[in-house]
CSV table of C-alpha atoms and ligand atoms in Angstrom, one decimal:
chain,number,residue,atom,x,y,z
C,18,UNK,CA,21.9,73.7,12.8
C,19,UNK,CA,25.3,73.8,14.3
C,20,UNK,CA,26.7,73.6,17.8
C,21,UNK,CA,29.8,75.6,18.4
C,22,UNK,CA,32.6,75.4,21.0
C,23,UNK,CA,34.7,78.5,21.7
C,24,UNK,CA,38.1,78.0,23.4
C,25,UNK,CA,41.0,80.3,24.1
C,26,UNK,CA,44.0,79.2,22.1
C,27,UNK,CA,46.7,80.7,24.3
C,28,UNK,CA,47.0,81.3,28.0
C,29,UNK,CA,43.5,82.9,28.4
C,30,UNK,CA,42.5,86.6,28.1
C,31,UNK,CA,42.4,86.3,24.3
C,32,UNK,CA,39.3,88.5,24.1
C,33,UNK,CA,36.7,85.8,24.3
C,34,UNK,CA,34.1,88.0,25.8
C,35,UNK,CA,33.2,90.0,22.7
C,36,UNK,CA,33.2,86.9,20.4
C,37,UNK,CA,31.2,84.8,22.8
C,38,UNK,CA,28.7,87.6,23.2
C,39,UNK,CA,28.3,87.9,19.4
C,40,UNK,CA,27.8,84.1,19.1
C,41,UNK,CA,25.5,83.8,22.1
C,42,UNK,CA,23.1,86.3,20.7
C,43,UNK,CA,22.5,83.8,17.9
C,44,UNK,CA,22.5,80.7,20.1
C,45,UNK,CA,19.6,79.2,22.0
C,46,UNK,CA,21.7,77.6,24.7
C,47,UNK,CA,25.0,78.8,26.2
C,48,UNK,CA,26.9,76.2,28.3
C,49,UNK,CA,30.0,76.5,30.4
C,50,UNK,CA,31.9,73.2,30.6
C,51,UNK,CA,35.1,73.8,32.8
C,52,UNK,CA,36.7,76.2,35.2
C,53,UNK,CA,34.9,78.2,37.7
C,54,UNK,CA,34.9,81.8,39.0
C,55,UNK,CA,38.6,82.1,38.1
C,56,UNK,CA,37.4,83.3,34.7
C,57,UNK,CA,36.7,86.9,33.9
C,58,UNK,CA,34.5,88.0,31.1
C,59,UNK,CA,33.5,91.6,30.5
C,60,UNK,CA,30.6,92.2,28.2
C,61,UNK,CA,29.5,95.7,27.1
C,62,UNK,CA,25.9,95.7,25.8
C,63,UNK,CA,24.1,98.9,25.1
C,64,UNK,CA,26.6,100.8,27.1
C,65,UNK,CA,26.2,98.7,30.2
C,66,UNK,CA,29.3,96.8,31.4
C,67,UNK,CA,28.6,93.3,32.8
C,68,UNK,CA,31.4,91.5,34.6
C,69,UNK,CA,30.9,87.7,34.7
C,70,UNK,CA,33.1,85.1,36.1
C,71,UNK,CA,30.9,82.1,36.7
C,72,UNK,CA,27.7,82.5,34.8
C,73,UNK,CA,27.6,81.9,31.1
C,74,UNK,CA,27.7,85.0,29.0
C,75,UNK,CA,24.2,84.3,27.5
C,76,UNK,CA,22.7,85.1,30.9
C,77,UNK,CA,22.6,88.8,30.2
C,78,UNK,CA,20.5,88.3,27.0
C,79,UNK,CA,16.9,87.5,27.5
C,80,UNK,CA,15.3,84.4,26.0
C,81,UNK,CA,18.3,82.1,26.2
C,82,UNK,CA,19.0,79.1,28.4
C,83,UNK,CA,22.3,79.4,30.3
C,84,UNK,CA,23.8,76.2,31.5
C,85,UNK,CA,26.6,75.4,34.0
C,86,UNK,CA,27.9,71.9,33.2
C,87,UNK,CA,29.4,69.2,35.5
C,88,UNK,CA,32.9,70.1,34.3
C,89,UNK,CA,32.7,73.4,36.1
C,90,UNK,CA,33.6,73.8,39.8
C,91,UNK,CA,30.9,76.0,41.5
C,92,UNK,CA,31.3,78.3,44.4
C,93,UNK,CA,27.7,78.5,45.7
C,94,UNK,CA,28.3,81.7,47.6
C,95,UNK,CA,29.9,83.4,44.6
C,96,UNK,CA,26.9,82.2,42.5
C,97,UNK,CA,24.5,83.9,44.9
C,98,UNK,CA,26.5,87.1,44.7
C,99,UNK,CA,26.8,87.1,40.9
C,100,UNK,CA,23.1,86.5,40.5
C,101,UNK,CA,22.3,89.3,42.9
C,102,UNK,CA,24.6,91.7,41.1
C,103,UNK,CA,23.1,90.9,37.7
C,104,UNK,CA,19.6,91.2,39.0
C,105,UNK,CA,20.4,94.7,40.3
C,106,UNK,CA,21.4,95.5,36.7
C,107,UNK,CA,18.0,94.3,35.5
C,108,UNK,CA,19.0,90.8,34.3
C,109,UNK,CA,16.2,88.3,34.7
C,110,UNK,CA,17.5,85.0,36.2
C,111,UNK,CA,15.0,82.2,36.7
C,112,UNK,CA,15.2,78.3,36.7
C,113,UNK,CA,14.0,78.6,33.1
C,114,UNK,CA,17.0,80.7,32.1
C,115,UNK,CA,19.7,79.2,34.3
C,116,UNK,CA,20.3,75.5,34.9
C,117,UNK,CA,23.1,74.0,36.9
C,118,UNK,CA,24.1,70.3,36.5
C,119,UNK,CA,23.2,68.3,39.6
C,120,UNK,CA,26.6,66.5,39.3
C,121,UNK,CA,28.6,69.7,39.5
C,122,UNK,CA,31.2,69.7,42.3
C,123,UNK,CA,31.2,72.6,44.8
C,124,UNK,CA,34.1,74.9,45.7
C,125,UNK,CA,34.0,75.3,49.5
C,126,UNK,CA,35.7,78.1,51.6
C,127,UNK,CA,38.3,75.4,52.6
C,128,UNK,CA,39.4,75.1,49.0
C,129,UNK,CA,40.1,78.8,48.7
C,130,UNK,CA,42.0,78.7,52.0
C,131,UNK,CA,44.1,75.8,50.9
C,132,UNK,CA,44.8,77.3,47.5
C,133,UNK,CA,46.0,80.5,49.1
C,134,UNK,CA,47.9,78.8,51.9
C,135,UNK,CA,49.9,76.7,49.3
C,136,UNK,CA,50.6,79.8,47.2
C,137,UNK,CA,51.9,81.7,50.1
C,138,UNK,CA,53.8,78.7,51.6
C,139,UNK,CA,57.0,79.0,49.5
C,140,UNK,CA,58.2,79.9,46.1
C,141,UNK,CA,58.7,76.3,45.1
C,142,UNK,CA,55.0,75.5,45.3
C,143,UNK,CA,53.8,78.8,43.7
C,144,UNK,CA,51.7,78.5,40.5
C,145,UNK,CA,50.3,82.1,40.6
C,146,UNK,CA,46.7,80.9,40.9
C,147,UNK,CA,43.7,83.2,41.2
C,148,UNK,CA,43.4,82.0,44.8
C,149,UNK,CA,39.8,81.0,44.3
C,150,UNK,CA,40.1,77.3,45.3
C,151,UNK,CA,39.8,75.9,41.8
C,152,UNK,CA,42.7,73.4,42.1
C,153,UNK,CA,41.7,72.0,45.5
C,154,UNK,CA,38.1,71.6,44.4
C,155,UNK,CA,39.1,69.6,41.3
C,156,UNK,CA,41.4,67.5,43.5
C,157,UNK,CA,38.4,66.6,45.7
C,158,UNK,CA,36.4,65.7,42.5
C,159,UNK,CA,39.0,63.2,41.3
C,160,UNK,CA,39.7,62.1,44.9
C,161,UNK,CA,36.0,61.1,45.1
C,162,UNK,CA,35.3,63.3,48.1
C,163,UNK,CA,33.7,66.3,46.5
C,164,UNK,CA,30.3,67.7,47.6
C,165,UNK,CA,28.1,68.0,44.5
C,166,UNK,CA,25.1,70.1,43.8
C,167,UNK,CA,22.7,67.1,44.3
C,168,UNK,CA,24.1,66.4,47.7
C,169,UNK,CA,22.7,69.7,49.0
C,170,UNK,CA,19.1,68.3,48.8
C,171,UNK,CA,19.5,65.9,51.8
C,172,UNK,CA,20.9,66.8,55.1
C,173,UNK,CA,22.1,63.3,56.0
C,174,UNK,CA,23.9,62.8,52.7
C,175,UNK,CA,25.4,66.3,52.9
C,176,UNK,CA,26.8,65.6,56.4
C,177,UNK,CA,28.2,62.3,55.3
C,178,UNK,CA,29.9,63.9,52.3
C,179,UNK,CA,31.3,66.7,54.4
C,180,UNK,CA,32.7,64.1,56.9
C,181,UNK,CA,34.3,62.2,54.1
C,182,UNK,CA,36.0,65.4,52.7
C,183,UNK,CA,37.2,66.5,56.2
C,184,UNK,CA,39.1,63.3,56.9
C,185,UNK,CA,41.3,64.4,54.1
C,186,UNK,CA,41.3,68.2,54.7
C,187,UNK,CA,41.9,68.2,58.4
C,188,UNK,CA,45.0,66.0,57.9
C,189,UNK,CA,46.2,68.3,55.2
C,190,UNK,CA,45.5,71.4,57.3
C,191,UNK,CA,47.4,70.0,60.2
C,192,UNK,CA,50.4,69.6,58.0
C,193,UNK,CA,50.1,73.2,56.8
C,194,UNK,CA,49.7,74.5,60.4
C,195,UNK,CA,46.1,75.5,59.8
C,196,UNK,CA,43.1,75.1,62.2
C,197,UNK,CA,40.9,72.1,61.6
C,198,UNK,CA,37.7,72.8,59.7
C,199,UNK,CA,34.6,73.8,61.8
C,200,UNK,CA,32.3,71.1,60.5
C,201,UNK,CA,29.1,72.4,62.0
C,202,UNK,CA,29.7,75.9,60.8
C,203,UNK,CA,30.4,74.6,57.3
C,204,UNK,CA,27.3,72.5,57.3
C,205,UNK,CA,25.2,75.5,58.5
C,206,UNK,CA,26.6,77.7,55.7
C,207,UNK,CA,25.9,75.0,53.2
C,208,UNK,CA,22.3,74.6,54.5
C,209,UNK,CA,21.8,78.3,54.1
C,210,UNK,CA,23.0,78.5,50.5
C,211,UNK,CA,21.4,75.2,49.4
C,212,UNK,CA,17.9,76.4,48.5
C,213,UNK,CA,19.3,79.0,46.0
C,214,UNK,CA,21.6,76.5,44.3
C,215,UNK,CA,18.9,73.8,44.2
C,216,UNK,CA,16.5,76.1,42.6
C,217,UNK,CA,18.6,75.9,39.4
C,218,UNK,CA,19.7,72.3,39.7
C,219,UNK,CA,18.8,70.1,36.7
C,220,UNK,CA,19.9,67.0,34.7
C,221,UNK,CA,21.8,69.1,32.3
C,222,UNK,CA,22.9,66.2,30.0
C,223,UNK,CA,19.3,65.4,29.4
C,224,UNK,CA,18.2,69.0,28.8
C,225,UNK,CA,21.0,69.4,26.3
C,226,UNK,CA,20.1,66.1,24.6
C,227,UNK,CA,16.5,67.4,24.2
C,228,UNK,CA,17.7,70.8,22.9
C,229,UNK,CA,20.0,69.2,20.4
C,230,UNK,CA,17.2,66.9,19.1
C,231,UNK,CA,14.9,69.9,18.8
C,232,UNK,CA,17.5,71.5,16.5
C,233,UNK,CA,18.5,74.3,19.0
C,234,UNK,CA,21.8,75.9,18.6
C,235,UNK,CA,24.2,75.3,21.5
C,236,UNK,CA,27.2,77.4,22.2
C,237,UNK,CA,29.9,75.9,24.5
C,238,UNK,CA,31.7,78.7,26.2
C,239,UNK,CA,35.3,77.9,27.3
C,240,UNK,CA,37.2,79.8,30.0
C,241,UNK,CA,40.9,80.2,30.3
C,242,UNK,CA,43.1,79.0,27.4
C,243,UNK,CA,44.3,75.8,25.9
C,244,UNK,CA,47.9,76.4,27.2
C,245,UNK,CA,46.5,76.3,30.7
C,246,UNK,CA,44.9,72.8,30.1
C,247,UNK,CA,45.8,70.3,32.8
C,248,UNK,CA,47.1,67.7,30.3
C,249,UNK,CA,48.3,69.8,27.3
C,250,UNK,CA,49.2,73.0,28.9
C,251,UNK,CA,52.5,74.2,30.5
C,252,UNK,CA,52.2,71.8,33.4
C,253,UNK,CA,52.4,72.4,36.4
C,254,UNK,CA,51.7,76.1,35.6
C,255,UNK,CA,48.2,75.4,34.4
C,256,UNK,CA,44.7,75.5,35.7
C,257,UNK,CA,43.2,72.2,37.1
C,258,UNK,CA,40.7,71.5,34.4
C,259,UNK,CA,40.8,70.3,30.8
C,260,UNK,CA,40.4,73.5,28.8
C,261,UNK,CA,40.7,72.0,25.3
C,262,UNK,CA,37.6,71.6,23.2
C,263,UNK,CA,37.1,67.9,24.0
C,264,UNK,CA,36.1,68.9,27.5
C,265,UNK,CA,32.9,70.5,26.1
C,266,UNK,CA,31.6,67.0,25.7
C,267,UNK,CA,32.6,65.5,29.1
C,268,UNK,CA,32.0,68.7,30.9
C,269,UNK,CA,28.3,68.8,29.9
C,270,UNK,CA,27.3,65.3,29.0
C,271,UNK,CA,26.9,65.7,25.3
C,272,UNK,CA,28.5,63.3,22.8
C,273,UNK,CA,31.5,64.7,20.8
C,274,UNK,CA,29.6,64.0,17.6
C,275,UNK,CA,27.2,66.9,18.5
C,276,UNK,CA,30.0,69.4,18.1
C,277,UNK,CA,30.1,70.9,14.6
C,278,UNK,CA,32.6,73.8,14.8
C,279,UNK,CA,35.4,74.6,17.2
C,280,UNK,CA,36.4,78.3,17.2
C,281,UNK,CA,39.8,79.2,18.8
C,282,UNK,CA,40.2,82.7,20.1
C,283,UNK,CA,43.7,83.9,19.3
C,284,UNK,CA,45.2,87.2,20.3
C,285,UNK,CA,47.6,88.8,17.7
C,286,UNK,CA,50.4,88.7,20.2
C,287,UNK,CA,50.9,86.6,23.4
C,288,UNK,CA,50.1,87.3,27.1
C,289,UNK,CA,50.1,85.2,30.3
C,290,UNK,CA,49.3,85.8,34.0
C,291,UNK,CA,50.9,83.9,36.8
C,292,UNK,CA,54.1,81.8,36.7
C,293,UNK,CA,55.4,79.4,34.1
C,294,UNK,CA,57.3,79.2,30.8
C,295,UNK,CA,56.7,81.8,28.1
C,296,UNK,CA,59.4,81.4,25.4
C,297,UNK,CA,58.4,84.5,23.4
C,298,UNK,CA,58.1,86.8,26.5
C,299,UNK,CA,59.5,90.3,26.1
C,300,UNK,CA,61.2,92.2,28.9
C,301,UNK,CA,61.9,95.3,26.8
C,302,UNK,CA,60.1,98.4,25.6
C,303,UNK,CA,58.2,96.4,23.0
C,304,UNK,CA,56.7,94.2,25.7
C,305,UNK,CA,55.9,97.3,27.8
C,306,UNK,CA,54.2,98.8,24.7
C,307,UNK,CA,52.1,95.7,24.0
C,308,UNK,CA,50.9,95.7,27.7
C,309,UNK,CA,50.0,99.4,27.7
C,310,UNK,CA,48.3,99.4,24.3
C,311,UNK,CA,46.5,96.2,25.0
C,312,UNK,CA,45.4,97.2,28.5
C,313,UNK,CA,46.9,93.9,29.8
C,314,UNK,CA,45.7,93.7,33.4
C,315,UNK,CA,43.8,90.7,34.7
C,316,UNK,CA,40.0,91.0,35.0
C,317,UNK,CA,39.8,88.8,38.1
C,318,UNK,CA,43.0,89.6,40.0
C,319,UNK,CA,44.1,92.9,38.5
C,320,UNK,CA,47.5,91.5,38.0
C,321,UNK,CA,49.7,92.9,35.2
C,322,UNK,CA,50.0,90.4,32.3
C,323,UNK,CA,53.3,89.3,30.9
C,324,UNK,CA,53.5,90.1,27.2
C,325,UNK,CA,55.4,88.8,24.1
C,326,UNK,CA,55.3,88.4,20.4
C,327,UNK,CA,52.9,86.0,18.7
C,328,UNK,CA,54.0,82.5,19.2
C,329,UNK,CA,52.9,80.5,16.2
C,330,UNK,CA,54.4,77.3,17.5
C,331,UNK,CA,52.1,77.2,20.5
C,332,UNK,CA,49.0,78.2,18.7
C,333,UNK,CA,49.6,75.6,16.0
C,334,UNK,CA,49.8,73.1,18.9
C,335,UNK,CA,46.5,74.3,20.5
C,336,UNK,CA,44.7,74.3,17.1
C,337,UNK,CA,45.7,70.7,16.8
C,338,UNK,CA,44.8,69.6,20.3
C,339,UNK,CA,41.4,71.3,20.2
C,340,UNK,CA,40.7,70.5,16.6
C,341,UNK,CA,40.0,74.1,15.7
C,342,UNK,CA,37.9,74.6,12.6
C,343,UNK,CA,38.7,78.3,12.5
C,344,UNK,CA,40.1,81.1,14.7
C,345,UNK,CA,38.9,84.5,15.8
C,346,UNK,CA,41.9,86.8,15.7
C,347,UNK,CA,41.7,89.6,18.2
C,348,UNK,CA,43.5,92.8,19.1
C,349,UNK,CA,45.3,93.2,15.8
C,350,UNK,CA,45.1,97.0,16.4
C,351,UNK,CA,47.5,96.7,19.4
C,352,UNK,CA,50.2,96.0,16.8
C,353,UNK,CA,49.6,99.3,14.9
C,354,UNK,CA,52.6,101.5,14.7
C,355,UNK,CA,55.4,98.9,15.3
C,356,UNK,CA,58.0,99.3,12.7
C,357,UNK,CA,58.9,95.6,12.7
C,358,UNK,CA,56.9,92.7,14.1
C,359,UNK,CA,58.2,89.3,15.1
C,360,UNK,CA,56.6,86.0,15.1
C,361,UNK,CA,58.0,83.0,16.9
C,362,UNK,CA,58.2,80.2,14.3
C,363,UNK,CA,60.2,77.5,16.1
C,364,UNK,CA,62.4,76.9,19.1
C,365,UNK,CA,66.1,76.4,19.3
C,366,UNK,CA,66.9,73.6,21.8
C,367,UNK,CA,70.7,73.2,22.1
C,368,UNK,CA,71.2,73.9,18.4
C,369,UNK,CA,68.3,71.8,17.2
C,370,UNK,CA,65.2,73.4,15.7
C,371,UNK,CA,61.9,72.2,17.2
C,372,UNK,CA,58.4,72.8,15.8
C,373,UNK,CA,56.6,72.2,19.1
C,374,UNK,CA,57.2,72.9,22.8
C,375,UNK,CA,58.5,69.8,24.5
C,376,UNK,CA,56.8,68.7,27.8
C,377,UNK,CA,60.0,68.3,29.8
C,378,UNK,CA,60.5,71.3,32.1
C,379,UNK,CA,64.3,71.5,31.7
C,380,UNK,CA,64.0,71.3,27.9
C,381,UNK,CA,61.3,74.0,28.0
C,382,UNK,CA,63.5,76.2,30.0
C,383,UNK,CA,66.3,75.9,27.4
C,384,UNK,CA,64.1,76.6,24.4
C,385,UNK,CA,64.8,79.9,22.8
C,386,UNK,CA,62.5,81.4,20.3
C,387,UNK,CA,63.4,81.5,16.6
C,388,UNK,CA,61.8,84.6,15.2
C,389,UNK,CA,60.7,85.6,11.7
C,390,UNK,CA,60.5,89.4,11.2
C,391,UNK,CA,57.7,91.1,9.3
C,392,UNK,CA,57.3,94.8,8.4
C,393,UNK,CA,54.7,96.6,10.5
C,394,UNK,CA,52.2,99.2,9.5
C,395,UNK,CA,51.8,102.8,10.5
C,396,UNK,CA,48.1,103.1,9.7
C,397,UNK,CA,45.4,102.4,12.3
C,398,UNK,CA,43.5,99.1,12.0
C,399,UNK,CA,41.2,99.9,14.9
C,400,UNK,CA,37.6,99.6,13.9
C,401,UNK,CA,38.3,98.0,10.5
C,402,UNK,CA,35.2,96.3,9.2
C,403,UNK,CA,36.4,94.8,5.9
C,404,UNK,CA,39.7,93.6,4.5
C,405,UNK,CA,39.7,96.7,2.3
C,406,UNK,CA,40.1,98.8,5.5
C,407,UNK,CA,43.3,97.0,6.5
C,408,UNK,CA,46.8,98.1,5.4
C,409,UNK,CA,48.5,95.6,3.1
C,410,UNK,CA,51.1,94.7,5.7
C,411,UNK,CA,48.4,93.9,8.3
C,412,UNK,CA,46.8,91.5,5.8
C,413,UNK,CA,50.2,89.9,5.2
C,414,UNK,CA,50.6,89.5,8.9
C,415,UNK,CA,47.2,87.8,9.2
C,416,UNK,CA,47.9,85.5,6.2
C,417,UNK,CA,51.3,84.5,7.6
C,418,UNK,CA,49.7,83.7,11.0
C,419,UNK,CA,47.1,81.4,9.2
C,420,UNK,CA,49.8,79.7,7.3
C,421,UNK,CA,52.0,79.1,10.4
C,422,UNK,CA,49.2,77.8,12.6
C,423,UNK,CA,47.5,75.8,9.8
C,424,UNK,CA,44.1,77.2,10.5
C,425,UNK,CA,42.0,79.9,8.8
C,426,UNK,CA,40.7,83.1,10.3
C,427,UNK,CA,36.9,82.9,10.6
C,428,UNK,CA,36.6,86.3,12.4
C,429,UNK,CA,38.8,89.2,12.8
C,430,UNK,CA,38.1,91.6,15.7
C,431,UNK,CA,39.5,95.1,15.4
C,432,UNK,CA,38.2,96.8,18.6
C,433,UNK,CA,36.0,96.0,21.6
C,434,UNK,CA,33.0,97.2,19.7
C,435,UNK,CA,30.8,94.5,18.4
C,436,UNK,CA,30.5,96.0,14.9
C,437,UNK,CA,34.2,96.2,14.5
C,438,UNK,CA,34.6,92.7,13.2
C,439,UNK,CA,35.4,91.2,9.8
C,440,UNK,CA,33.4,88.0,9.3
C,441,UNK,CA,34.9,85.4,7.0
C,442,UNK,CA,33.1,82.3,8.1
C,443,UNK,CA,30.1,82.1,10.4
C,444,UNK,CA,30.7,79.2,12.8
C,445,UNK,CA,27.0,78.5,13.2
C,446,UNK,CA,26.4,78.4,9.4
C,447,UNK,CA,29.5,76.6,8.4
T,238,LIG,P1,43.8,78.7,38.9
T,238,LIG,O1,42.9,78.5,37.8
T,238,LIG,O2,43.2,79.8,39.8
T,238,LIG,O3,44.1,77.5,39.7
T,238,LIG,O4,45.1,79.3,38.4
T,238,LIG,C1,46.1,78.6,37.6
T,238,LIG,C2,46.7,79.4,36.5
T,238,LIG,O5,45.7,79.7,35.5
T,238,LIG,C3,47.3,80.7,36.9
T,238,LIG,O6,48.4,80.9,36.1
T,238,LIG,C4,46.2,81.7,36.6
T,238,LIG,O7,46.7,83.0,36.4
T,238,LIG,C5,45.7,81.1,35.3
T,238,LIG,N1,44.3,81.5,35.1
T,238,LIG,C6,43.2,81.0,35.6
T,238,LIG,N2,42.1,81.6,35.1
T,238,LIG,C7,42.5,82.4,34.2
T,238,LIG,C8,41.8,83.2,33.2
T,238,LIG,O8,40.6,83.3,33.1
T,238,LIG,N3,42.6,83.9,32.4
T,238,LIG,C9,44.0,83.8,32.4
T,238,LIG,N4,44.6,83.0,33.2
T,238,LIG,C10,43.9,82.3,34.1
């Protein structure tokens, strides 16, 4: 039996939803290990559209255990809303099908307020966040002033934790010209939401250990993408969690040895939302066309995504930092009809050719992409279910991508439909 980690290999929005859904159907446990409700997964099952941003994708399938690990930051009010919405759609959610780690830090309304205040403050500070309080909640976690799920069980502990957090937040808010936090109102809101959250609270590390020993299949569902990783992403234009595969272990409490296969989700071109460097970004008709054909608008914020050619340098980097065992290549059909395709194979930095993106911001800004051109294909690849269905030039493109990123294609997705997939390697059986 294998345990599989799925991570986005670019800046998020690689089309994880369909792949995660396909894998979660065959898993016993589906666990989230980082991020929060900044993620946006759309699942289409039997014609019904489910939009998830906090709960693991497995929740919509009966008979599975869905787990929120300690590496996630959890907005309890959002949790209540998402559960209610799914229940209205007929999804059964019980303490047997959903467990939340007791040591998960909470996102409070003050985190969202701070996130948005900073974003609106001035252009120097702007990251282009989702405004959902993710960064400030993680800051409180490492600042040792977070309120965690287990704290909701005892009124005295909760009040003490809130007081500890407010010493910091009120000082910060004063500096930003914001009103101090209404402590009693916050405590009252927390007391109201506590019973729902506590219903699902569990020692997740222990449950996962038991499942693993019983030979159950665990799917670790990553959110965002490895280029948004707090350490290895395009800092500071990143999210505030570790996104790379190693986080599956620390974000749930399972040892790294329990992970058997890391699957990277890779889009056949590149997109990003929010601010930050993007060497292969296109500002021309080709970029426009990628955005239109790929329906590149954010699921959470509705923002238009920036588009560019496939950047093999960055994906080779994320395949290395996540230890990818294979990739799922998505949205190949968006490239149908381009006469010529380009792949970024290196960067030119002041006349020197680099095979990676340097961390220094000034060097990043001076990096210009070095492109390799490949002939496109006029035929449609949409809905292809075997290699034989693909035009020769499309196969050449995929093979060149594999070569450049030094990682093999395990799955090739050719439309949002689940059946439109070419399976090369099954991550659970590998
Ligand atoms: P935050 O996670 O809201 O703090 O946003 C930080 C950066 O990550 C911004 O550039 C966001 O656009 C980006 N981001 C966060 N979540 C996602 C996602 O699920 N897909 C793509 N980008 C994301």
